[in-house]
Coordinates of C-alpha atoms and ligand atoms in Angstrom, one line a residue:
M217 CA 153.4 86.1 79.6
Q218 CA 153.3 88.3 82.6
L219 CA 151.2 86.7 85.3
P220 CA 149.4 89.0 87.8
E221 CA 151.7 89.6 90.8
N222 CA 148.8 89.7 93.1
L223 CA 147.7 86.2 92.0
L224 CA 151.2 84.8 92.4
Q225 CA 151.5 86.3 95.9
S226 CA 148.1 85.0 96.9
L227 CA 149.2 81.4 95.9
E228 CA 152.5 81.5 97.8
N229 CA 151.2 79.5 100.8
I230 CA 149.0 77.1 98.9
K231 CA 150.0 73.5 98.8
G232 CA 151.7 72.4 95.6
F233 CA 152.4 75.9 94.3
N234 CA 155.9 76.5 93.1
R235 CA 156.3 79.9 91.7
K236 CA 159.4 79.2 89.6
S237 CA 158.1 76.1 87.8
F238 CA 154.6 77.7 87.5
E239 CA 156.0 80.8 85.9
E240 CA 158.3 78.8 83.6
I241 CA 155.4 76.6 82.2
H242 CA 153.4 79.7 81.5
A243 CA 156.4 81.3 79.7
S244 CA 157.1 78.2 77.7
G245 CA 154.3 78.6 75.2
E246 CA 153.7 74.8 75.4
Q247 CA 150.1 73.9 74.4
V248 CA 148.4 70.6 75.4
T249 CA 145.6 69.3 73.1
S250 CA 143.4 66.4 74.2
I251 CA 140.3 64.7 73.0
R252 CA 137.8 62.3 74.4
L253 CA 136.4 59.7 72.0
N254 CA 132.6 58.9 71.9
P255 CA 132.3 55.3 72.8
E256 CA 129.0 55.2 70.9
K257 CA 130.6 56.5 67.6
Q258 CA 133.8 54.8 66.8
P259 CA 134.6 55.5 63.1
I260 CA 135.7 52.6 60.9
V261 CA 138.3 54.7 59.0
H262 CA 141.9 54.0 59.7
G263 CA 143.6 57.1 58.6
R264 CA 142.5 59.5 61.2
P265 CA 143.7 63.0 60.5
W266 CA 145.2 63.2 64.1
S267 CA 147.6 60.9 65.8
M268 CA 147.0 59.8 69.3
A269 CA 149.9 59.8 71.6
D270 CA 149.4 58.9 75.3
G271 CA 146.1 58.3 77.0
V272 CA 144.9 60.8 79.7
P273 CA 145.5 58.7 82.9
W274 CA 142.3 59.6 84.7
C275 CA 139.8 59.1 81.9
P276 CA 139.2 56.2 79.5
N277 CA 138.9 56.8 75.8
A278 CA 140.8 60.1 76.2
Y279 CA 144.1 61.0 74.5
Y280 CA 146.7 63.7 74.2
L281 CA 147.3 64.7 70.6
S282 CA 150.9 65.2 69.5
Q283 CA 149.8 68.3 67.6
R284 CA 146.6 70.4 67.2
P285 CA 145.0 69.6 63.9
S286 CA 142.2 71.7 62.3
F287 CA 139.2 70.0 63.9
T288 CA 136.9 72.2 61.8
L289 CA 138.2 70.4 58.7
D290 CA 137.8 66.9 60.2
P291 CA 134.4 65.4 59.2
L292 CA 134.7 63.0 62.3
F293 CA 134.6 66.0 64.5
H294 CA 131.2 67.1 63.0
A295 CA 130.0 63.5 63.3
G296 CA 130.5 63.6 67.0
A297 CA 133.2 60.9 67.1
Y298 CA 135.1 62.9 69.8
Y299 CA 135.1 66.0 71.9
V300 CA 138.0 68.3 72.2
Q301 CA 138.4 68.7 75.9
E302 CA 141.0 70.1 78.2
A303 CA 142.6 67.0 80.0
S304 CA 142.4 68.2 83.6
S305 CA 138.5 68.6 83.5
M306 CA 138.2 65.0 82.3
F307 CA 139.1 64.1 85.9
I308 CA 135.4 64.2 86.6
W309 CA 135.3 60.6 85.3
H310 CA 137.7 59.4 87.9
A311 CA 135.8 61.3 90.6
L312 CA 132.6 59.6 89.5
K313 CA 134.3 56.2 89.5
N314 CA 135.2 56.9 93.1
V315 CA 131.9 58.1 94.5
V316 CA 129.3 56.6 92.1
G317 CA 130.9 53.5 90.8
Q318 CA 129.0 51.3 88.5
D319 CA 125.4 52.2 89.4
T320 CA 124.9 54.6 86.5
K321 CA 121.0 54.7 86.5
K322 CA 121.0 58.2 88.1
K323 CA 119.4 61.6 87.5
V324 CA 122.3 63.9 86.9
L325 CA 122.4 67.7 86.7
D326 CA 125.2 69.6 84.9
L327 CA 124.2 73.0 86.0
C328 CA 126.8 75.3 84.2
A329 CA 127.1 73.1 81.1
A330 CA 128.0 75.1 78.0
P331 CA 129.7 74.4 75.7
G332 CA 129.2 70.9 76.9
G333 CA 132.5 69.2 77.7
K334 CA 131.3 67.8 81.1
S335 CA 127.9 67.0 79.8
T336 CA 129.1 64.8 77.0
L337 CA 131.4 63.1 79.6
L338 CA 128.4 62.6 81.8
A339 CA 126.4 61.2 79.0
S340 CA 129.0 58.6 78.3
Y341 CA 129.3 57.7 82.0
F342 CA 125.7 57.6 82.9
T343 CA 124.6 55.4 80.1
D344 CA 121.5 54.2 81.9
G345 CA 120.8 57.5 83.5
L346 CA 119.2 60.8 82.6
V347 CA 121.5 63.8 82.2
V348 CA 120.0 67.4 82.5
A349 CA 122.5 69.8 80.9
N350 CA 121.6 73.4 81.8
E351 CA 123.1 76.7 80.7
V352 CA 121.7 80.1 81.8
I353 CA 123.0 82.2 79.0
R354 CA 120.8 81.7 75.9
S355 CA 123.5 82.1 73.2
R356 CA 125.7 79.6 75.1
A357 CA 122.8 77.2 75.4
A358 CA 122.5 77.1 71.6
V359 CA 126.1 75.9 71.5
L360 CA 125.3 73.3 74.1
V361 CA 122.5 72.1 72.0
E362 CA 124.8 71.7 69.0
N363 CA 127.4 69.8 70.9
I364 CA 124.9 67.5 72.6
T365 CA 123.2 66.9 69.3
K366 CA 126.6 65.9 67.7
W367 CA 127.3 63.6 70.7
G368 CA 124.0 61.9 69.7
S369 CA 122.9 60.7 73.2
D370 CA 119.2 60.0 73.6
H371 CA 119.2 60.5 77.4
V372 CA 120.2 64.1 77.7
I373 CA 117.7 67.0 78.3
V374 CA 119.2 70.5 77.6
T375 CA 117.6 73.3 79.6
N376 CA 118.2 77.2 79.6
N377 CA 117.5 78.2 83.2
D378 CA 118.7 80.3 86.2
P379 CA 119.9 78.0 89.0
S380 CA 117.1 79.4 91.2
H381 CA 114.4 77.9 88.9
F382 CA 115.6 74.3 90.0
Q383 CA 114.1 75.0 93.5
S384 CA 110.8 73.7 92.3
L385 CA 112.5 70.3 92.2
P386 CA 113.4 69.6 95.8
G387 CA 115.5 66.5 96.2
Y388 CA 115.2 65.5 92.6
F389 CA 118.8 64.9 91.4
D390 CA 121.1 62.0 92.6
V391 CA 124.3 63.7 91.3
M392 CA 125.2 67.3 90.5
V393 CA 128.1 68.8 88.7
I394 CA 128.7 72.5 89.4
D395 CA 131.5 73.6 87.1
A396 CA 131.2 77.1 88.3
P397 CA 131.9 80.4 86.4
C398 CA 135.2 81.6 87.8
S399 CA 138.0 84.1 87.4
G400 CA 139.7 81.7 85.0
S401 CA 143.3 81.8 86.1
G402 CA 143.7 78.1 85.3
L403 CA 143.3 78.9 81.7
F404 CA 145.9 81.6 81.3
R405 CA 148.2 79.4 79.4
K406 CA 145.5 78.5 76.8
D407 CA 144.1 82.1 76.6
P408 CA 146.9 84.6 77.5
G409 CA 144.4 87.5 76.8
A410 CA 142.5 86.4 80.0
V411 CA 145.4 87.7 82.1
N412 CA 144.3 91.3 81.5
E413 CA 140.8 90.5 82.8
W414 CA 142.0 89.0 86.1
S415 CA 141.6 91.1 89.2
E416 CA 141.3 90.5 93.0
D417 CA 138.0 92.1 92.9
N418 CA 136.8 89.7 90.3
V419 CA 138.0 86.8 92.4
Q420 CA 135.7 88.1 95.2
L421 CA 132.8 88.6 92.8
C422 CA 133.2 85.1 91.5
S423 CA 133.4 83.7 95.0
Q424 CA 130.1 85.3 96.0
R425 CA 128.5 84.2 92.8
Q426 CA 129.6 80.6 93.3
Q427 CA 128.0 80.7 96.8
R428 CA 124.8 82.0 95.3
I429 CA 124.7 79.4 92.6
L430 CA 125.3 76.6 95.1
A431 CA 122.7 78.0 97.6
D432 CA 120.2 78.1 94.8
I433 CA 120.8 74.7 93.4
L434 CA 121.4 72.5 96.6
P435 CA 117.7 72.1 97.5
A436 CA 117.4 70.1 94.2
L437 CA 120.0 67.5 95.3
K438 CA 118.5 64.6 97.2
E439 CA 119.6 63.5 100.6
D440 CA 122.9 61.5 100.3
G441 CA 123.2 62.9 96.8
I442 CA 126.6 63.7 95.3
L443 CA 127.8 67.2 94.5
I444 CA 130.9 67.6 92.4
Y445 CA 132.2 71.3 92.6
S446 CA 134.9 72.5 90.2
T447 CA 136.6 75.6 88.8
C448 CA 139.4 76.5 86.6
S449 CA 140.7 79.1 89.1
Y450 CA 143.7 78.8 91.4
S451 CA 142.2 81.2 94.0
E452 CA 141.6 79.8 97.4
E453 CA 138.4 82.0 97.6
E454 CA 136.9 80.1 94.8
D455 CA 138.2 76.7 95.7
E456 CA 139.0 75.6 99.3
M457 CA 137.0 78.5 100.9
I458 CA 133.9 77.4 98.9
A459 CA 134.5 73.8 100.2
D460 CA 134.7 75.2 103.8
W461 CA 131.4 77.0 103.3
L462 CA 129.7 74.0 101.9
V463 CA 130.7 71.8 104.8
S464 CA 130.1 74.4 107.6
E465 CA 127.0 76.2 106.3
M466 CA 125.3 73.9 103.9
N467 CA 125.4 70.5 105.6
M468 CA 127.6 68.8 103.0
E469 CA 130.0 66.0 103.9
N470 CA 133.3 66.2 102.1
K471 CA 134.6 63.1 100.3
Q472 CA 138.1 62.1 100.0
L473 CA 139.1 60.6 96.6
D474 CA 141.5 57.7 95.9
I475 CA 144.1 59.0 93.4
P476 CA 147.3 57.4 92.3
A477 CA 150.3 59.4 93.6
E478 CA 152.0 59.2 90.2
W479 CA 149.3 61.4 88.6
N480 CA 150.8 64.4 90.5
I481 CA 147.4 65.8 91.5
V482 CA 147.8 67.9 94.7
E483 CA 145.4 67.1 97.5
T484 CA 144.7 70.2 99.6
T485 CA 142.8 70.7 102.8
S486 CA 140.5 73.7 103.4
P487 CA 141.6 76.2 106.1
V488 CA 138.6 75.6 108.5
T489 CA 136.9 72.3 108.0
K490 CA 139.9 70.5 106.4
A491 CA 137.8 69.5 103.4
R492 CA 139.8 67.8 100.7
G493 CA 140.2 69.4 97.3
Y494 CA 142.3 68.5 94.3
R495 CA 144.5 70.9 92.4
F496 CA 145.8 70.5 88.9
Y497 CA 148.9 72.6 88.3
P498 CA 150.1 72.7 84.7
D499 CA 153.8 72.4 85.9
K500 CA 152.9 69.1 87.6
I501 CA 150.4 67.5 85.3
K502 CA 149.7 67.5 81.5
G503 CA 146.7 69.8 81.4
E504 CA 145.4 73.2 82.6
G505 CA 144.8 74.6 86.0
F506 CA 141.7 73.0 87.7
F507 CA 140.2 72.4 91.1
I508 CA 137.7 69.8 92.1
S509 CA 136.1 68.8 95.4
V510 CA 133.3 66.2 96.0
F511 CA 130.6 66.2 98.7
Q512 CA 127.6 64.2 99.8
K513 CA 124.5 65.9 101.0
R514 CA 123.7 65.2 104.6
A515 CA 120.7 67.5 105.1
T516 CA 117.2 66.0 104.9
V517 CA 115.0 67.2 102.1
E518 CA 111.3 68.0 102.5
F519 CA 109.4 65.7 100.3
A520 CA 107.2 67.5 97.8
R521 CA 104.7 65.9 95.4
L522 CA 105.8 67.4 92.1
K523 CA 103.2 68.0 89.4
E524 CA 103.7 67.0 85.9
Q525 CA 103.2 69.1 82.8
P526 CA 101.0 67.4 80.2
I527 CA 103.1 66.9 77.0
P528 CA 101.4 66.7 73.6
F529 CA 101.7 63.6 71.7
P530 CA 101.6 63.1 67.9
S531 CA 98.3 62.4 66.2
K532 CA 97.4 58.9 64.8
Q533 CA 98.1 60.1 61.3
E534 CA 101.5 61.5 62.3
I535 CA 102.4 58.3 64.0
Q536 CA 101.4 56.3 60.9
L537 CA 103.5 58.5 58.6
L538 CA 106.5 58.3 61.0
D539 CA 106.2 54.5 61.4
A540 CA 106.4 54.2 57.6
F541 CA 109.6 56.3 57.7
I542 CA 111.4 54.8 60.6
Q543 CA 110.9 51.7 62.8
L544 CA 111.8 52.9 66.3
P545 CA 112.8 50.4 69.0
P546 CA 109.8 49.6 71.4
E547 CA 111.5 51.3 74.4
Y548 CA 110.9 54.8 72.9
V549 CA 107.8 57.0 73.1
L550 CA 107.0 59.8 70.8
F551 CA 106.0 63.3 71.9
K552 CA 105.7 66.7 70.4
Q553 CA 107.5 69.9 70.9
A554 CA 105.9 72.6 68.8
D555 CA 105.8 71.0 65.3
A556 CA 108.6 68.6 65.9
I557 CA 108.1 64.9 66.8
R558 CA 110.7 63.7 69.3
A559 CA 111.5 60.4 70.9
I560 CA 112.6 59.6 74.4
K561 CA 113.0 56.3 76.3
K562 CA 109.7 55.5 78.0
E563 CA 111.3 55.3 81.4
W564 CA 112.2 59.1 81.3
L565 CA 108.8 60.3 80.1
T566 CA 107.5 61.2 83.6
D567 CA 110.7 62.9 84.4
L568 CA 110.5 65.0 81.3
Q569 CA 107.0 66.0 82.3
L570 CA 108.2 67.0 85.7
L571 CA 111.0 69.0 84.4
A572 CA 108.9 70.7 81.7
K573 CA 106.7 72.1 84.5
C574 CA 109.4 74.3 85.9
L575 CA 112.2 74.5 83.3
Y576 CA 112.6 75.8 79.7
I577 CA 113.5 72.8 77.7
K578 CA 115.6 73.3 74.6
K579 CA 116.1 69.7 73.7
A580 CA 114.9 66.4 75.0
G581 CA 115.6 63.0 73.7
I582 CA 116.0 62.9 69.9
E583 CA 114.0 65.0 67.4
I584 CA 112.8 62.6 64.8
G585 CA 111.3 65.0 62.3
T586 CA 108.3 67.1 61.3
V587 CA 105.3 66.0 59.3
K588 CA 104.4 68.2 56.3
G589 CA 101.4 67.1 54.5
K590 CA 102.1 63.4 53.7
D591 CA 105.8 63.7 54.1
V592 CA 108.2 63.2 57.0
I593 CA 111.0 65.7 57.0
P594 CA 113.7 63.9 59.1
S595 CA 115.5 65.9 61.6
H596 CA 119.4 66.5 61.8
E597 CA 119.3 65.1 65.4
L598 CA 118.0 61.9 64.1
A599 CA 120.9 61.6 61.7
L600 CA 123.4 62.0 64.5
S601 CA 121.6 59.7 67.0
P602 CA 122.0 56.0 67.5
L603 CA 118.4 55.6 66.2
S604 CA 119.4 56.4 62.6
H605 CA 122.3 53.8 62.6
T606 CA 120.0 50.7 62.5
A607 CA 117.2 52.2 60.5
F608 CA 119.1 53.6 57.5
E609 CA 121.9 52.8 55.2
T610 CA 124.6 55.5 55.1
I611 CA 126.1 56.6 51.8
G612 CA 129.8 56.9 52.4
L613 CA 131.5 60.1 51.3
T614 CA 135.1 60.9 50.7
R615 CA 136.8 63.4 53.0
E616 CA 136.5 66.1 50.2
Q617 CA 132.8 65.3 49.6
S618 CA 132.2 65.4 53.4
L619 CA 133.6 68.9 53.6
Q620 CA 131.6 69.9 50.7
Y621 CA 128.5 68.6 52.5
L622 CA 129.4 70.3 55.8
R623 CA 129.9 73.6 53.9
R624 CA 126.3 73.0 52.7
K625 CA 127.3 73.1 49.1
E626 CA 126.0 71.2 46.2
L627 CA 126.9 67.4 46.1
L628 CA 127.3 65.2 43.2
I629 CA 126.5 61.6 44.1
D630 CA 126.0 58.9 41.5
D631 CA 123.4 56.2 41.7
A632 CA 122.0 57.3 45.1
P633 CA 118.4 56.1 45.6
K634 CA 115.7 58.8 45.2
G635 CA 114.4 60.4 48.4
W636 CA 115.9 60.9 51.8
N637 CA 119.4 59.4 52.4
L638 CA 121.9 59.6 55.1
V639 CA 125.4 60.6 54.2
G640 CA 128.5 59.9 56.3
Y641 CA 132.2 59.6 56.7
G642 CA 134.1 56.7 58.3
G643 CA 130.8 54.9 58.8
L644 CA 129.4 57.8 60.9
P645 CA 126.4 59.7 59.7
L646 CA 126.9 63.5 59.0
G647 CA 123.3 64.4 58.0
W648 CA 120.6 64.1 55.4
I649 CA 120.4 64.7 51.7
K650 CA 117.3 64.4 49.6
V651 CA 117.9 63.0 46.1
L652 CA 115.6 64.5 43.5
P653 CA 115.5 63.5 39.8
N654 CA 117.8 66.3 38.7
R655 CA 119.7 67.3 41.8
V656 CA 120.7 66.5 45.4
N657 CA 119.4 68.8 48.1
N658 CA 121.8 69.3 51.0
Y659 CA 120.1 69.4 54.4
Y660 CA 123.0 70.2 56.6
P661 CA 121.8 72.8 59.2
A662 CA 122.6 76.2 57.8
E663 CA 123.6 77.6 61.2
W664 CA 126.3 74.9 61.6
R665 CA 127.8 74.9 58.2
I666 CA 131.6 75.3 58.1
L667 CA 132.8 78.5 56.6
K668 CA 136.5 77.7 56.6
E669 CA 137.9 76.8 53.2
Ligands
LIG765 N1 131.0 72.9 82.1 C1 131.4 73.5 80.9 C2 132.1 72.5 80.1 O1 132.8 71.6 80.6 O2 132.1 72.6 78.8 C3 132.1 74.8 81.2 C4 131.3 75.7 82.1 S1 132.0 77.3 82.3 C5 133.3 77.0 83.4 C6 130.8 78.0 83.4 C7 129.5 78.2 82.7 O3 128.6 78.8 83.7 C8 129.4 79.2 81.5 O4 128.8 78.5 80.4 C9 128.5 80.3 82.0 O5 127.8 80.8 80.9 C10 127.7 79.8 83.1 N2 127.3 80.8 84.1 C11 127.6 82.1 84.1 N3 127.0 82.7 85.2 C12 126.2 81.7 85.7 C13 125.2 81.8 86.8 N4 124.9 82.9 87.5 N5 124.6 80.6 87.1 C14 124.8 79.5 86.4 N6 125.7 79.5 85.4 C15 126.4 80.5 85.1

């Protein structure tokens, strides 16, 4: 792979950059694959189709795989048992441990969230909190919804908004992760085609866009709130120079992180304000190129009384039908979005109403189902959520049957009780079937079915 000469030259004086080993690792063709397990969904099967070698040092439940299997053909992947995530970006976990610690009842925004790697990590970290996962590009927001649904968390709200729309929520969030769109040089090893799209002009454009995004979103961070800024670019204009701008222009205080030296992560200081940032070079660590820097907001935030958007609730009759179908734990409240009946923890209802006032909500809490006449049609989200585990038995499928189900093909299941049933693999639900007297209807979502044979 021929790396852009302009990029290599621009990195010559940056701490930790070693041209020879950097070029060698890009030429080696080595690929690193890593996954992060879902702590809420540990399968009971022993023979996993992948073997786990070493753990990722900076993130619990995360492992390097000795080879890259076909994730598409692994039912556990579709059940949300793990997320395939580049190892360096899992460092967010360690950063959070440093600056947030154990108090996880926070309101958290993942502004640039698709496809959902950081959002699923945040959902696992902030178990008592509320995570808003936002993606501005509509098609990418759909992928985000899919991945959040598979992860199954009930405390994530997915939105599809421009960063400027969050200005109606002054001082609302305790923590923000801005994993900014960037020129992408850190991913050249994974995606060699991206080399041809790299240019110095694009680095400048990205840097300006990063400032614009940050300027738009920072009013929504509360005083003393935490900002985590990251990119997968090596360019100083997108990394340390943004850190400088945040400190000198935006009243943000930079935070130094405590990191074991043996991890080989390079701490840099920005040219003007000496803000600390952390660089991940693929010739030094097992992962791709990544930059992260952490800040605390020191500006005061004007208090604004936010108005709530009334949210429709299901009718008495709908609630009765739903109660007969599933007994929800008492901490949940039901609400409606179009025809669908959804559940969210009561403690987050007011927040949902506030967010609904100014944001386009794609998904909040867990969709339970829709009522058609006297029937409840259960939702796929319910199948993949923790709510279904306690309420329904899961019919265990073999791997072949699971793939048949995930391809949305016909299933033959002996002795299944009539009506709605959950089917699953390794003890983890994959979705619904409806057993009729003469056939079994497969309710796996058509748009998610696997096409690979
Ligand atoms: N955080 C994601 C993850 O871990 O899976 C990856 C995010 S990717 C680096 C950056 C995201 O920013 C993309 O999904 C992209 O669509 C989005 N984006 C692009 N332009 C944007 C803008 N002007 N404002 C906010 N987000 C933008």
